[in-house]
Short mmCIF file of C-alpha atoms in Angstrom, two decimals:
data_model
loop_
_atom_site.label_atom_id
_atom_site.label_comp_id
_atom_site.label_asym_id
_atom_site.label_seq_id
_atom_site.Cartn_x
_atom_site.Cartn_y
_atom_site.Cartn_z
CA ASP D 1 -10.68 0.44 17.05
CA ALA D 2 -8.42 0.01 14.53
CA ASP D 3 -4.01 0.09 14.50
CA VAL D 4 -4.05 2.73 11.87
CA THR D 5 -6.56 6.12 12.62
CA GLN D 6 -7.02 8.40 9.77
CA THR D 7 -8.97 11.87 10.29
CA PRO D 8 -10.76 12.94 8.59
CA ARG D 9 -12.16 10.00 6.24
CA ASN D 10 -14.15 12.29 3.40
CA ARG D 11 -13.75 16.10 3.17
CA ILE D 12 -14.65 17.86 0.08
CA THR D 13 -12.85 21.48 0.04
CA LYS D 14 -12.37 24.55 -2.52
CA THR D 15 -9.07 25.35 -4.30
CA GLY D 16 -6.79 27.20 -1.83
CA LYS D 17 -7.80 25.71 1.40
CA ARG D 18 -5.20 24.27 3.47
CA ILE D 19 -6.09 20.97 4.27
CA MET D 20 -4.87 18.97 7.11
CA LEU D 21 -5.12 14.56 7.54
CA GLU D 22 -4.38 13.57 10.21
CA CYS D 23 -3.01 9.73 11.32
CA SER D 24 -2.14 8.51 14.47
CA GLN D 25 -1.49 4.64 15.37
CA THR D 26 -1.83 2.30 18.26
CA LYS D 27 1.08 -0.17 16.74
CA GLY D 28 3.83 1.29 18.60
CA HIS D 29 6.19 1.37 14.87
CA ASP D 30 8.59 3.39 14.68
CA ARG D 31 8.10 4.23 10.77
CA MET D 32 4.85 6.09 9.63
CA TYR D 33 4.01 7.05 5.21
CA TRP D 34 1.70 8.96 3.20
CA TYR D 35 0.43 7.28 -0.03
CA ARG D 36 -1.69 8.89 -2.65
CA GLN D 37 -3.94 6.51 -4.45
CA ASP D 38 -5.29 7.80 -7.65
CA PRO D 39 -8.09 6.17 -9.83
CA GLY D 40 -7.23 2.80 -11.44
CA LEU D 41 -4.06 3.65 -10.63
CA GLY D 42 -1.51 2.19 -7.76
CA LEU D 43 -0.31 4.20 -4.45
CA ARG D 44 2.20 6.70 -4.60
CA LEU D 45 4.52 7.93 -1.87
CA ILE D 46 4.29 11.28 -0.74
CA TYR D 47 6.19 11.15 2.71
CA TYR D 48 7.43 8.50 5.22
CA SER D 49 9.27 8.92 8.58
CA PHE D 50 11.26 7.00 10.19
CA ASP D 51 11.32 8.72 13.64
CA VAL D 52 10.16 11.92 14.98
CA LYS D 53 13.73 13.72 13.65
CA ASP D 54 13.39 11.58 10.21
CA ILE D 55 11.49 13.32 7.51
CA ASN D 56 11.73 11.82 3.75
CA LYS D 57 9.93 13.57 0.85
CA GLY D 58 8.74 10.17 -0.78
CA GLU D 59 8.03 10.33 -4.62
CA ILE D 60 5.21 12.68 -5.47
CA SER D 61 5.89 15.20 -2.47
CA ASP D 62 5.13 18.52 -4.11
CA GLY D 63 2.45 21.01 -2.97
CA TYR D 64 3.02 18.49 0.59
CA SER D 65 4.21 19.08 3.73
CA VAL D 66 3.74 16.70 7.06
CA SER D 67 4.52 17.06 10.38
CA ARG D 68 5.69 13.62 12.69
CA GLN D 69 4.47 15.34 16.01
CA ALA D 70 4.85 11.79 18.18
CA GLN D 71 5.78 8.87 17.15
CA ALA D 72 1.80 7.72 16.88
CA LYS D 73 1.25 11.04 14.84
CA PHE D 74 1.82 11.96 11.53
CA SER D 75 -0.22 14.53 9.62
CA LEU D 76 0.21 15.44 5.97
CA SER D 77 -1.07 18.49 4.63
CA LEU D 78 -1.79 20.90 1.56
CA GLU D 79 -1.03 24.67 2.05
CA SER D 80 -2.85 25.03 -0.68
CA ALA D 81 -5.00 22.76 -2.03
CA ILE D 82 -5.70 21.71 -6.17
CA PRO D 83 -8.08 20.36 -7.98
CA ASN D 84 -5.53 17.29 -9.07
CA GLN D 85 -4.67 16.69 -5.46
CA THR D 86 -8.09 15.02 -5.03
CA ALA D 87 -7.26 11.73 -4.40
CA LEU D 88 -7.74 9.08 -1.78
CA TYR D 89 -5.15 9.29 1.11
CA PHE D 90 -3.54 6.67 3.44
CA CYS D 91 -1.51 6.56 6.23
CA ALA D 92 0.33 3.47 6.92
CA THR D 93 3.06 1.88 9.19
CA GLY D 94 5.90 -0.34 9.52
CA ILE D 95 7.86 -1.47 12.45
CA GLY D 96 11.45 -1.01 10.96
CA GLN D 97 14.42 -1.71 9.79
CA GLY D 98 15.89 -5.39 9.94
CA THR D 99 12.14 -6.27 9.66
CA SER D 100 10.28 -7.98 6.68
CA GLY D 101 9.02 -4.40 5.25
CA GLU D 102 5.66 -4.96 6.80
CA LEU D 103 3.31 -2.33 6.24
CA PHE D 104 -0.06 -1.80 8.08
CA PHE D 105 -2.56 0.78 6.46
CA GLY D 106 -5.88 3.34 7.85
CA GLU D 107 -8.84 2.99 5.82
CA GLY D 108 -7.94 6.30 3.96
CA SER D 109 -8.89 9.50 3.43
CA ARG D 110 -10.70 10.72 0.43
CA LEU D 111 -10.24 14.35 -0.21
CA THR D 112 -11.87 16.47 -3.16
CA VAL D 113 -10.84 19.63 -3.88
CA LEU D 114 -13.55 22.02 -5.48
CA SER M 1 12.72 1.05 -4.16
CA GLN M 2 11.20 -1.34 -6.60
CA GLN M 3 8.01 -1.10 -7.77
CA GLY M 4 6.34 -4.68 -8.73
CA GLU M 5 4.47 -4.75 -12.09
CA GLU M 6 1.06 -6.63 -11.33
CA ASP M 7 -0.47 -8.76 -14.52
CA PRO M 8 -2.91 -8.54 -15.41
CA GLN M 9 -4.54 -5.66 -15.08
CA ALA M 10 -8.07 -7.41 -15.07
CA LEU M 11 -9.27 -10.89 -14.03
CA SER M 12 -13.02 -11.76 -14.35
CA ILE M 13 -13.52 -15.45 -13.29
CA GLN M 14 -16.36 -17.48 -12.31
CA GLU M 15 -16.90 -18.45 -8.57
CA GLY M 16 -14.89 -21.66 -7.85
CA GLU M 17 -12.86 -20.95 -10.42
CA ASN M 18 -9.32 -20.66 -10.08
CA ALA M 19 -8.07 -17.07 -9.93
CA THR M 20 -3.77 -16.34 -10.91
CA MET M 21 -2.00 -13.23 -10.84
CA ASN M 22 1.54 -11.96 -11.64
CA CYS M 23 3.93 -10.24 -10.52
CA SER M 24 7.15 -8.71 -11.84
CA TYR M 25 10.05 -7.63 -10.77
CA LYS M 26 13.82 -6.41 -11.66
CA THR M 27 16.56 -6.08 -8.38
CA SER M 28 17.63 -8.72 -6.06
CA ILE M 29 14.44 -8.94 -3.07
CA ASN M 30 14.87 -10.42 0.42
CA ASN M 31 10.78 -11.06 0.56
CA LEU M 32 8.05 -10.33 -1.33
CA GLN M 33 4.62 -9.39 -0.05
CA TRP M 34 0.87 -9.59 -1.48
CA TYR M 35 -1.63 -6.63 -0.47
CA ARG M 36 -5.76 -6.76 -0.96
CA GLN M 37 -7.34 -3.62 -1.13
CA ASN M 38 -11.15 -4.04 -1.83
CA SER M 39 -13.11 -1.26 -3.31
CA GLY M 40 -12.02 2.32 -1.75
CA ARG M 41 -10.52 0.91 1.45
CA GLY M 42 -7.32 0.48 2.52
CA LEU M 43 -4.26 -1.94 1.89
CA VAL M 44 -4.67 -5.37 4.09
CA HIS M 45 -1.27 -7.63 4.36
CA LEU M 46 -1.53 -11.36 2.66
CA ILE M 47 1.27 -13.47 2.33
CA LEU M 48 4.68 -12.80 2.22
CA ILE M 49 7.24 -15.22 1.10
CA ARG M 50 11.03 -14.84 1.51
CA SER M 51 13.64 -14.94 -0.90
CA ASN M 52 15.26 -18.07 -0.24
CA GLU M 53 11.31 -19.83 -0.33
CA ARG M 54 10.01 -20.84 -3.55
CA GLU M 55 6.38 -21.71 -1.92
CA LYS M 56 3.82 -21.16 0.73
CA HIS M 57 0.72 -21.69 1.26
CA SER M 58 -2.08 -19.48 3.42
CA GLY M 59 -5.67 -21.35 3.73
CA ARG M 60 -7.00 -20.47 -0.07
CA LEU M 61 -3.89 -18.65 -1.16
CA ARG M 62 -0.80 -19.84 -2.82
CA VAL M 63 2.76 -18.25 -3.36
CA THR M 64 5.41 -18.72 -6.02
CA LEU M 65 8.88 -17.09 -6.01
CA ASP M 66 11.04 -17.63 -9.00
CA THR M 67 14.13 -15.48 -7.70
CA SER M 68 15.93 -15.95 -11.86
CA LYS M 69 12.71 -15.06 -13.19
CA LYS M 70 12.06 -12.41 -10.59
CA SER M 71 8.68 -12.60 -10.45
CA SER M 72 6.27 -14.56 -8.46
CA SER M 73 2.23 -15.61 -8.99
CA LEU M 74 -0.88 -15.22 -6.38
CA LEU M 75 -2.61 -18.38 -6.92
CA ILE M 76 -6.63 -17.95 -5.56
CA THR M 77 -8.47 -21.47 -5.17
CA ALA M 78 -12.08 -22.31 -5.20
CA SER M 79 -12.37 -18.20 -5.23
CA ARG M 80 -15.31 -16.64 -3.95
CA ALA M 81 -17.18 -13.33 -4.25
CA ALA M 82 -15.88 -11.94 -1.60
CA ASP M 83 -12.82 -12.58 -3.26
CA SER M 84 -13.27 -9.15 -5.57
CA ALA M 85 -10.60 -6.54 -5.20
CA SER M 86 -7.53 -5.74 -6.10
CA TYR M 87 -3.86 -7.10 -5.26
CA PHE M 88 -0.55 -6.11 -5.05
CA CYS M 89 3.20 -6.98 -4.95
CA ALA M 90 5.68 -5.45 -3.05
CA PRO M 91 8.93 -6.36 -3.83
CA PHE M 92 11.46 -6.42 -0.32
CA SER M 93 15.06 -5.23 -0.43
CA GLY M 94 16.97 -5.07 3.14
CA SER M 95 18.25 -1.93 2.44
CA ALA M 96 14.56 -0.06 1.17
CA ARG M 97 13.46 2.27 3.44
CA GLN M 98 10.00 2.20 1.73
CA LEU M 99 7.52 0.03 -0.13
CA THR M 100 6.45 0.94 -3.86
CA PHE M 101 3.00 -0.32 -5.47
CA GLY M 102 2.17 -1.64 -8.66
CA SER M 103 -1.79 -0.03 -10.39
CA GLY M 104 -2.63 -3.99 -8.37
CA THR M 105 -5.12 -6.62 -10.57
CA GLN M 106 -7.92 -6.29 -10.30
CA LEU M 107 -9.72 -9.41 -9.52
CA THR M 108 -13.82 -9.75 -9.69
CA VAL M 109 -15.43 -12.90 -8.66
CA LEU M 110 -18.83 -13.66 -11.17
CA PRO M 111 -21.77 -15.05 -8.10
#
């Protein structure tokens, strides 16, 4: 089984619908991240969390919200999806302060908003 | 956090040739990491070089780091078609709370 699991892997939805992307990890890492990738572009950070009580906005948080339900679970929500949120979304985990900063990625959730 | 900038944006070579990708960054770092992404898949950590290291090897990968020039290079020797992917560098400073990624180098290895 994958260490970082994202669900769903693919989702097609309509404008205005609420969508939740879920991420769970078995690596025991404190840090979790949500990134977005658009075709031909790099990854942009949406939100990140260092523990269940420490949640931070990233570069492009507008239109998104997150919930850190437990150390192992970090969900990303689109309250009212719009077409320009069509993208590939990645969850990643990291160990913590004083470490190398290495990240471990899930396989991605491809979201299409019509 | 700071973002690395990869160059070139795209690279196409024949199987068996070496592939070299470059990365530039702007401020001091603790380490610099290289990641690989197969099309539509998650990024995978390839190799990490610390700021006090100048060169590091891992199999067919060779990474160099020049902190005076704030640059790094990733060399893949004897490329294979399976090496076709996007490659990203990520400079990391100890105080950073996140890793930031550039647009990557898209490598195509032709059989």
